[in-house]
PDB file of C-alpha atoms in Angstrom:
ATOM      1  CA  UNK A  13     -16.109  29.636   9.398  1.00 95.00           C
ATOM      2  CA  UNK A  14     -16.020  25.865   9.127  1.00 97.00           C
ATOM      3  CA  UNK A  15     -17.348  24.489   5.862  1.00 98.00           C
ATOM      4  CA  UNK A  16     -17.797  20.951   4.573  1.00 98.00           C
ATOM      5  CA  UNK A  17     -18.216  20.155   0.890  1.00 98.00           C
ATOM      6  CA  UNK A  18     -19.000  16.695  -0.448  1.00 98.00           C
ATOM      7  CA  UNK A  19     -18.021  15.418  -3.886  1.00 97.00           C
ATOM      8  CA  UNK A  20     -17.863  12.134  -5.756  1.00 96.00           C
ATOM      9  CA  UNK A  21     -21.493  11.081  -5.835  1.00 92.00           C
ATOM     10  CA  UNK A  22     -23.088   9.620  -8.924  1.00 97.00           C
ATOM     11  CA  UNK A  23     -24.928   6.690 -10.443  1.00 97.00           C
ATOM     12  CA  UNK A  24     -23.654   3.136 -10.466  1.00 98.00           C
ATOM     13  CA  UNK A  25     -24.979  -0.362 -11.093  1.00 98.00           C
ATOM     14  CA  UNK A  26     -25.427  -2.848  -8.249  1.00 98.00           C
ATOM     15  CA  UNK A  27     -22.098  -4.270  -7.196  1.00 98.00           C
ATOM     16  CA  UNK A  28     -20.254  -1.160  -8.292  1.00 98.00           C
ATOM     17  CA  UNK A  29     -18.074   1.254  -6.333  1.00 98.00           C
ATOM     18  CA  UNK A  30     -18.014   4.960  -5.577  1.00 98.00           C
ATOM     19  CA  UNK A  31     -15.746   7.178  -3.535  1.00 98.00           C
ATOM     20  CA  UNK A  32     -17.142  10.157  -1.646  1.00 98.00           C
ATOM     21  CA  UNK A  33     -14.933  12.970  -0.407  1.00 98.00           C
ATOM     22  CA  UNK A  34     -15.650  15.716   2.092  1.00 98.00           C
ATOM     23  CA  UNK A  35     -13.370  18.734   1.883  1.00 98.00           C
ATOM     24  CA  UNK A  36     -12.992  20.504   5.212  1.00 98.00           C
ATOM     25  CA  UNK A  37     -12.155  24.199   5.382  1.00 97.00           C
ATOM     26  CA  UNK A  38     -11.743  26.463   8.396  1.00 96.00           C
ATOM     27  CA  UNK A  39     -10.805  23.522  10.619  1.00 94.00           C
ATOM     28  CA  UNK A  40      -7.582  21.525  10.724  1.00 95.00           C
ATOM     29  CA  UNK A  41      -8.165  17.820  11.237  1.00 95.00           C
ATOM     30  CA  UNK A  42      -4.498  17.350  12.091  1.00 95.00           C
ATOM     31  CA  UNK A  43      -4.081  20.192  14.537  1.00 92.00           C
ATOM     32  CA  UNK A  44      -7.263  19.838  16.584  1.00 93.00           C
ATOM     33  CA  UNK A  45      -6.957  17.489  19.571  1.00 92.00           C
ATOM     34  CA  UNK A  46     -10.466  16.109  19.430  1.00 96.00           C
ATOM     35  CA  UNK A  47     -13.122  15.686  16.759  1.00 97.00           C
ATOM     36  CA  UNK A  48     -15.158  13.069  15.003  1.00 98.00           C
ATOM     37  CA  UNK A  49     -16.626  13.054  11.516  1.00 98.00           C
ATOM     38  CA  UNK A  50     -19.456  10.972  10.207  1.00 98.00           C
ATOM     39  CA  UNK A  51     -21.089  10.106   6.924  1.00 98.00           C
ATOM     40  CA  UNK A  52     -24.872  10.141   7.049  1.00 98.00           C
ATOM     41  CA  UNK A  53     -27.386   9.303   4.376  1.00 98.00           C
ATOM     42  CA  UNK A  54     -31.024  10.054   3.777  1.00 98.00           C
ATOM     43  CA  UNK A  55     -33.260   8.362   1.245  1.00 97.00           C
ATOM     44  CA  UNK A  56     -36.565   9.921   0.151  1.00 92.00           C
ATOM     45  CA  UNK A  57     -39.222   9.412   2.803  1.00 95.00           C
ATOM     46  CA  UNK A  58     -36.768   7.993   5.316  1.00 96.00           C
ATOM     47  CA  UNK A  59     -34.930   9.335   8.329  1.00 96.00           C
ATOM     48  CA  UNK A  60     -31.312  10.385   8.138  1.00 97.00           C
ATOM     49  CA  UNK A  61     -29.070   7.562   9.333  1.00 97.00           C
ATOM     50  CA  UNK A  62     -25.443   7.385  10.357  1.00 98.00           C
ATOM     51  CA  UNK A  63     -23.336   5.269   8.020  1.00 98.00           C
ATOM     52  CA  UNK A  64     -19.752   5.469   9.297  1.00 98.00           C
ATOM     53  CA  UNK A  65     -17.850   7.600  11.799  1.00 98.00           C
ATOM     54  CA  UNK A  66     -14.166   8.204  12.489  1.00 98.00           C
ATOM     55  CA  UNK A  67     -12.498  10.143  15.281  1.00 96.00           C
ATOM     56  CA  UNK A  68      -9.151  11.921  15.699  1.00 96.00           C
ATOM     57  CA  UNK A  69      -7.583   8.754  17.054  1.00 94.00           C
ATOM     58  CA  UNK A  70      -8.682   6.759  14.032  1.00 95.00           C
ATOM     59  CA  UNK A  71     -11.387   4.692  15.717  1.00 96.00           C
ATOM     60  CA  UNK A  72     -14.214   3.813  13.359  1.00 97.00           C
ATOM     61  CA  UNK A  73     -17.772   2.571  13.621  1.00 97.00           C
ATOM     62  CA  UNK A  74     -20.143   1.432  10.887  1.00 98.00           C
ATOM     63  CA  UNK A  75     -23.803   0.648  10.635  1.00 97.00           C
ATOM     64  CA  UNK A  76     -24.147  -3.148  10.307  1.00 97.00           C
ATOM     65  CA  UNK A  77     -25.468  -3.215   6.765  1.00 96.00           C
ATOM     66  CA  UNK A  78     -22.413  -1.439   5.331  1.00 98.00           C
ATOM     67  CA  UNK A  79     -19.765  -3.183   7.418  1.00 97.00           C
ATOM     68  CA  UNK A  80     -17.261  -4.855   5.114  1.00 97.00           C
ATOM     69  CA  UNK A  81     -18.446  -2.855   2.095  1.00 98.00           C
ATOM     70  CA  UNK A  82     -17.723   0.742   3.124  1.00 98.00           C
ATOM     71  CA  UNK A  83     -14.487   2.209   4.433  1.00 98.00           C
ATOM     72  CA  UNK A  84     -14.168   5.610   6.119  1.00 98.00           C
ATOM     73  CA  UNK A  85     -10.812   7.362   6.245  1.00 98.00           C
ATOM     74  CA  UNK A  86      -9.185  10.736   6.846  1.00 97.00           C
ATOM     75  CA  UNK A  87      -6.448  12.541   4.940  1.00 95.00           C
ATOM     76  CA  UNK A  88      -4.538  15.151   6.922  1.00 93.00           C
ATOM     77  CA  UNK A  89      -2.631  16.405   3.887  1.00 94.00           C
ATOM     78  CA  UNK A  90      -5.772  17.215   1.918  1.00 94.00           C
ATOM     79  CA  UNK A  91      -7.845  17.849   5.082  1.00 97.00           C
ATOM     80  CA  UNK A  92     -10.566  15.603   3.747  1.00 98.00           C
ATOM     81  CA  UNK A  93     -12.818  12.801   4.885  1.00 98.00           C
ATOM     82  CA  UNK A  94     -13.416   9.933   2.486  1.00 98.00           C
ATOM     83  CA  UNK A  95     -15.963   7.146   2.178  1.00 98.00           C
ATOM     84  CA  UNK A  96     -14.986   4.317  -0.146  1.00 98.00           C
ATOM     85  CA  UNK A  97     -18.077   2.324  -1.055  1.00 98.00           C
ATOM     86  CA  UNK A  98     -18.008  -1.035  -2.794  1.00 98.00           C
ATOM     87  CA  UNK A  99     -20.532  -3.776  -3.377  1.00 98.00           C
ATOM     88  CA  UNK A 100     -23.194  -1.094  -3.675  1.00 98.00           C
ATOM     89  CA  UNK A 101     -26.825  -2.145  -3.460  1.00 98.00           C
ATOM     90  CA  UNK A 102     -30.002  -0.365  -4.544  1.00 97.00           C
ATOM     91  CA  UNK A 103     -30.844   0.194  -0.876  1.00 97.00           C
ATOM     92  CA  UNK A 104     -27.685   2.325  -0.578  1.00 98.00           C
ATOM     93  CA  UNK A 105     -29.352   4.925  -2.801  1.00 98.00           C
ATOM     94  CA  UNK A 106     -29.575   8.168  -0.825  1.00 98.00           C
ATOM     95  CA  UNK A 107     -28.145  11.620  -0.419  1.00 98.00           C
ATOM     96  CA  UNK A 108     -24.936  11.322   1.576  1.00 98.00           C
ATOM     97  CA  UNK A 109     -23.792  14.022   3.986  1.00 98.00           C
ATOM     98  CA  UNK A 110     -20.599  14.523   5.946  1.00 98.00           C
ATOM     99  CA  UNK A 111     -20.772  16.070   9.382  1.00 98.00           C
ATOM    100  CA  UNK A 112     -18.351  17.262  12.063  1.00 98.00           C
ATOM    101  CA  UNK A 113     -18.588  16.931  15.851  1.00 97.00           C
ATOM    102  CA  UNK A 114     -16.141  19.302  17.539  1.00 96.00           C
ATOM    103  CA  UNK A 115     -16.165  17.275  20.762  1.00 95.00           C
ATOM    104  CA  UNK A 116     -15.222  13.974  19.150  1.00 93.00           C
ATOM    105  CA  UNK A 117     -17.936  11.789  20.619  1.00 93.00           C
ATOM    106  CA  UNK A 118     -17.840   9.300  17.751  1.00 92.00           C
ATOM    107  CA  UNK A 119     -21.582   8.723  17.502  1.00 94.00           C
ATOM    108  CA  UNK A 120     -23.711   7.637  14.554  1.00 96.00           C
ATOM    109  CA  UNK A 121     -26.585   9.816  15.783  1.00 95.00           C
ATOM    110  CA  UNK A 122     -27.098  13.075  13.894  1.00 94.00           C
ATOM    111  CA  UNK A 123     -27.992  14.979  17.072  1.00 96.00           C
ATOM    112  CA  UNK A 124     -24.322  15.121  18.123  1.00 95.00           C
ATOM    113  CA  UNK A 125     -23.051  16.958  15.037  1.00 97.00           C
ATOM    114  CA  UNK A 126     -22.311  20.657  14.713  1.00 96.00           C
ATOM    115  CA  UNK A 127     -21.454  21.256  11.056  1.00 98.00           C
ATOM    116  CA  UNK A 128     -22.987  19.676   7.949  1.00 98.00           C
ATOM    117  CA  UNK A 129     -22.228  19.611   4.263  1.00 98.00           C
ATOM    118  CA  UNK A 130     -24.809  20.063   1.516  1.00 97.00           C
ATOM    119  CA  UNK A 131     -24.797  16.425   0.489  1.00 97.00           C
ATOM    120  CA  UNK A 132     -23.974  14.315  -2.556  1.00 98.00           C
ATOM    121  CA  UNK A 133     -26.405  12.020  -4.330  1.00 98.00           C
ATOM    122  CA  UNK A 134     -25.611   8.320  -4.702  1.00 98.00           C
ATOM    123  CA  UNK A 135     -27.896   6.257  -6.930  1.00 98.00           C
ATOM    124  CA  UNK A 136     -27.583   2.489  -7.360  1.00 98.00           C
ATOM    125  CA  UNK A 137     -29.735   0.866 -10.038  1.00 96.00           C
ATOM    126  CA  UNK A 138     -29.618  -1.335 -13.121  1.00 92.00           C
TER     127      UNK A 138
END
């Protein structure tokens, strides 16, 4: 069974930084030939939106409003996905989810993803 578990959420003031991690179990990021993993977020009353995606080859994509502030990366030793967030803004406040696409399509659209974590809350306010 493949499981994803997010950690590292919290509250921070505007301009601050947070680091989200997604621990992957039941699936080896290093050994599988093809996959992609994405961070999504959903604010109250809004649709879930793709934030950043990375594939097995290391290609990344970001939504425009986080480009230059967020950095997605993978760690084969720990078998984790990470999202380093800096320059946080109140509009970044949301519950953040990691998700896995077994076929490695590298999309920011939630419809392509097979496995989801439970989410981690990120709150940005004064």
